[in-house]
Amino acid sequence: QVYLVESGGGLVQPGGSLRLSCAASGFTFGYYAIGWFRQAPGKEREGVSCISSSAGNTRYADLVKGRFTISRDNAKNTVWLQMNSLKPEDTAVYYCATTPLECPKGWYPNEYDYWGQGTEVTVSS
């Protein structure tokens, strides 16, 4: 079966940094794009970033562009999300998810097929 496991979340001060990891198994990792989404309590799940299967293309939501960087190593079956200059509004559970072929143009969660359990990020003084 397909498994995605996020890690690296925690408590950081505003302006700080975290690096999230998404470890994958159960499918040919290098054939799929991987997206990061986040969800705060009582809010809809929103897209954060996506990276193509070969890492040739990346995209970011406007609110994180310039602060977050997505990367992957297909030999390690892992995707990372480096988060810098964190703000309180970045507080959420962060999820990684698979999508076929390339990153979609939008940020619709239904376009992603398999999801991890999430890792909590809290940005607070």
PDB file of C-alpha atoms in Angstrom:
ATOM      1  CA  GLN A   1       0.000   0.000   0.000  1.00  0.00           C
ATOM      2  CA  VAL A   2       0.933   3.645  -0.399  1.00  0.00           C
ATOM      3  CA  TYR A   3       2.383   5.298   2.691  1.00  0.00           C
ATOM      4  CA  LEU A   4       3.379   8.911   3.207  1.00  0.00           C
ATOM      5  CA  VAL A   5       4.830   9.970   6.554  1.00  0.00           C
ATOM      6  CA  GLU A   6       5.450  13.608   7.441  1.00  0.00           C
ATOM      7  CA  SER A   7       7.868  14.699  10.143  1.00  0.00           C
ATOM      8  CA  GLY A   8       9.760  17.765  11.323  1.00  0.00           C
ATOM      9  CA  GLY A   9       6.965  19.864  12.746  1.00  0.00           C
ATOM     10  CA  GLY A  10       7.172  21.637  16.064  1.00  0.00           C
ATOM     11  CA  LEU A  11       7.021  24.950  17.890  1.00  0.00           C
ATOM     12  CA  VAL A  12       9.034  27.879  16.539  1.00  0.00           C
ATOM     13  CA  GLN A  13       9.092  31.620  17.121  1.00  0.00           C
ATOM     14  CA  PRO A  14       7.964  34.067  14.443  1.00  0.00           C
ATOM     15  CA  GLY A  15      10.808  34.567  12.008  1.00  0.00           C
ATOM     16  CA  GLY A  16      12.183  31.101  12.693  1.00  0.00           C
ATOM     17  CA  SER A  17      12.611  28.108  10.409  1.00  0.00           C
ATOM     18  CA  LEU A  18      11.538  24.486  10.171  1.00  0.00           C
ATOM     19  CA  ARG A  19      12.271  21.761   7.641  1.00  0.00           C
ATOM     20  CA  LEU A  20       9.477  19.262   7.061  1.00  0.00           C
ATOM     21  CA  SER A  21      10.087  15.826   5.558  1.00  0.00           C
ATOM     22  CA  CYS A  22       7.747  13.531   3.628  1.00  0.00           C
ATOM     23  CA  ALA A  23       8.945   9.933   3.398  1.00  0.00           C
ATOM     24  CA  ALA A  24       7.156   7.755   0.833  1.00  0.00           C
ATOM     25  CA  SER A  25       6.789   4.030   0.201  1.00  0.00           C
ATOM     26  CA  GLY A  26       4.531   1.616  -1.670  1.00  0.00           C
ATOM     27  CA  PHE A  27       4.736   3.241  -5.096  1.00  0.00           C
ATOM     28  CA  THR A  28       7.283   4.365  -7.647  1.00  0.00           C
ATOM     29  CA  PHE A  29       8.080   7.683  -6.033  1.00  0.00           C
ATOM     30  CA  GLY A  30       9.897   9.135  -9.035  1.00  0.00           C
ATOM     31  CA  TYR A  31       6.796   8.877 -11.247  1.00  0.00           C
ATOM     32  CA  TYR A  32       4.695  11.286  -9.189  1.00  0.00           C
ATOM     33  CA  ALA A  33       4.517  14.924  -8.253  1.00  0.00           C
ATOM     34  CA  ILE A  34       4.232  15.669  -4.532  1.00  0.00           C
ATOM     35  CA  GLY A  35       2.281  18.508  -2.985  1.00  0.00           C
ATOM     36  CA  TRP A  36       2.260  20.071   0.462  1.00  0.00           C
ATOM     37  CA  PHE A  37      -1.021  21.271   1.948  1.00  0.00           C
ATOM     38  CA  ARG A  38      -1.860  22.685   5.350  1.00  0.00           C
ATOM     39  CA  GLN A  39      -4.977  22.895   7.482  1.00  0.00           C
ATOM     40  CA  ALA A  40      -5.656  24.951  10.589  1.00  0.00           C
ATOM     41  CA  PRO A  41      -8.504  24.019  12.968  1.00  0.00           C
ATOM     42  CA  GLY A  42     -11.863  25.066  11.548  1.00  0.00           C
ATOM     43  CA  LYS A  43     -10.373  26.072   8.198  1.00  0.00           C
ATOM     44  CA  GLU A  44     -10.273  24.492   4.758  1.00  0.00           C
ATOM     45  CA  ARG A  45      -7.216  22.635   3.602  1.00  0.00           C
ATOM     46  CA  GLU A  46      -5.067  24.907   1.452  1.00  0.00           C
ATOM     47  CA  GLY A  47      -2.257  24.260  -0.966  1.00  0.00           C
ATOM     48  CA  VAL A  48       1.274  25.303  -0.055  1.00  0.00           C
ATOM     49  CA  SER A  49       3.695  23.921  -2.635  1.00  0.00           C
ATOM     50  CA  CYS A  50       4.190  21.219  -5.250  1.00  0.00           C
ATOM     51  CA  ILE A  51       7.184  19.654  -6.970  1.00  0.00           C
ATOM     52  CA  SER A  52       7.187  17.674 -10.210  1.00  0.00           C
ATOM     53  CA  SER A  53       8.301  14.055 -10.405  1.00  0.00           C
ATOM     54  CA  SER A  54      11.747  14.974 -11.725  1.00  0.00           C
ATOM     55  CA  ALA A  55      12.067  18.131  -9.579  1.00  0.00           C
ATOM     56  CA  GLY A  56      12.181  20.160 -12.784  1.00  0.00           C
ATOM     57  CA  ASN A  57       9.213  22.323 -11.808  1.00  0.00           C
ATOM     58  CA  THR A  58       8.026  23.755  -8.521  1.00  0.00           C
ATOM     59  CA  ARG A  59       5.163  26.022  -7.541  1.00  0.00           C
ATOM     60  CA  TYR A  60       4.149  27.873  -4.406  1.00  0.00           C
ATOM     61  CA  ALA A  61       1.064  29.506  -3.018  1.00  0.00           C
ATOM     62  CA  ASP A  62       1.328  33.289  -2.995  1.00  0.00           C
ATOM     63  CA  LEU A  63       1.382  33.487   0.800  1.00  0.00           C
ATOM     64  CA  VAL A  64       4.517  31.343   1.090  1.00  0.00           C
ATOM     65  CA  LYS A  65       6.406  32.224  -2.082  1.00  0.00           C
ATOM     66  CA  GLY A  66       9.858  33.536  -1.249  1.00  0.00           C
ATOM     67  CA  ARG A  67       9.794  32.021   2.240  1.00  0.00           C
ATOM     68  CA  PHE A  68       9.308  28.286   1.581  1.00  0.00           C
ATOM     69  CA  THR A  69      11.348  25.981  -0.657  1.00  0.00           C
ATOM     70  CA  ILE A  70      10.325  22.504  -1.802  1.00  0.00           C
ATOM     71  CA  SER A  71      12.856  19.870  -2.846  1.00  0.00           C
ATOM     72  CA  ARG A  72      13.087  16.116  -3.385  1.00  0.00           C
ATOM     73  CA  ASP A  73      15.523  13.238  -3.680  1.00  0.00           C
ATOM     74  CA  ASN A  74      13.955  10.344  -5.549  1.00  0.00           C
ATOM     75  CA  ALA A  75      16.741   7.980  -4.495  1.00  0.00           C
ATOM     76  CA  LYS A  76      15.687   8.620  -0.889  1.00  0.00           C
ATOM     77  CA  ASN A  77      11.932   8.612  -1.622  1.00  0.00           C
ATOM     78  CA  THR A  78      11.730  11.895   0.256  1.00  0.00           C
ATOM     79  CA  VAL A  79      10.368  15.405  -0.282  1.00  0.00           C
ATOM     80  CA  TRP A  80      11.262  18.333   1.985  1.00  0.00           C
ATOM     81  CA  LEU A  81       9.639  21.667   2.668  1.00  0.00           C
ATOM     82  CA  GLN A  82      12.083  24.247   4.017  1.00  0.00           C
ATOM     83  CA  MET A  83      10.093  26.953   5.793  1.00  0.00           C
ATOM     84  CA  ASN A  84      11.830  30.229   6.638  1.00  0.00           C
ATOM     85  CA  SER A  85      10.591  33.541   8.051  1.00  0.00           C
ATOM     86  CA  LEU A  86       7.674  31.760   9.653  1.00  0.00           C
ATOM     87  CA  LYS A  87       4.594  33.735  10.651  1.00  0.00           C
ATOM     88  CA  PRO A  88       1.842  32.917  13.160  1.00  0.00           C
ATOM     89  CA  GLU A  89      -0.560  32.439  10.251  1.00  0.00           C
ATOM     90  CA  ASP A  90       1.601  29.516   9.081  1.00  0.00           C
ATOM     91  CA  THR A  91       0.384  27.551  12.109  1.00  0.00           C
ATOM     92  CA  ALA A  92      -1.363  24.414  10.830  1.00  0.00           C
ATOM     93  CA  VAL A  93      -1.080  20.692  10.315  1.00  0.00           C
ATOM     94  CA  TYR A  94       1.017  20.142   7.202  1.00  0.00           C
ATOM     95  CA  TYR A  95       0.331  17.220   4.858  1.00  0.00           C
ATOM     96  CA  CYS A  96       2.135  15.796   1.852  1.00  0.00           C
ATOM     97  CA  ALA A  97       0.197  14.114  -0.950  1.00  0.00           C
ATOM     98  CA  THR A  98       0.669  12.465  -4.353  1.00  0.00           C
ATOM     99  CA  THR A  99      -0.683  13.588  -7.707  1.00  0.00           C
ATOM    100  CA  PRO A 100      -0.203  11.978 -11.146  1.00  0.00           C
ATOM    101  CA  LEU A 101       2.464  13.203 -13.522  1.00  0.00           C
ATOM    102  CA  GLU A 102       2.758  16.957 -12.944  1.00  0.00           C
ATOM    103  CA  CYS A 103       1.637  19.559 -10.450  1.00  0.00           C
ATOM    104  CA  PRO A 104      -1.879  20.843 -11.156  1.00  0.00           C
ATOM    105  CA  LYS A 105      -2.358  24.515 -11.943  1.00  0.00           C
ATOM    106  CA  GLY A 106      -4.713  25.035  -9.006  1.00  0.00           C
ATOM    107  CA  TRP A 107      -4.732  23.996  -5.363  1.00  0.00           C
ATOM    108  CA  TYR A 108      -7.614  21.530  -5.182  1.00  0.00           C
ATOM    109  CA  PRO A 109      -7.081  18.783  -2.586  1.00  0.00           C
ATOM    110  CA  ASN A 110      -9.277  16.403  -4.623  1.00  0.00           C
ATOM    111  CA  GLU A 111      -6.610  16.376  -7.321  1.00  0.00           C
ATOM    112  CA  TYR A 112      -4.276  14.570  -4.900  1.00  0.00           C
ATOM    113  CA  ASP A 113      -4.768  10.880  -4.267  1.00  0.00           C
ATOM    114  CA  TYR A 114      -2.809   9.718  -1.209  1.00  0.00           C
ATOM    115  CA  TRP A 115      -2.102  11.671   1.943  1.00  0.00           C
ATOM    116  CA  GLY A 116       0.115  11.365   4.968  1.00  0.00           C
ATOM    117  CA  GLN A 117      -1.007  11.729   8.572  1.00  0.00           C
ATOM    118  CA  GLY A 118       0.275  15.283   8.905  1.00  0.00           C
ATOM    119  CA  THR A 119       2.800  17.039  11.123  1.00  0.00           C
ATOM    120  CA  GLU A 120       1.893  19.980  13.365  1.00  0.00           C
ATOM    121  CA  VAL A 121       3.586  23.348  12.978  1.00  0.00           C
ATOM    122  CA  THR A 122       3.020  26.055  15.588  1.00  0.00           C
ATOM    123  CA  VAL A 123       4.503  29.528  15.142  1.00  0.00           C
ATOM    124  CA  SER A 124       4.227  31.496  18.367  1.00  0.00           C
ATOM    125  CA  SER A 125       6.245  33.519  20.844  1.00  0.00           C
TER     126      SER A 125
END
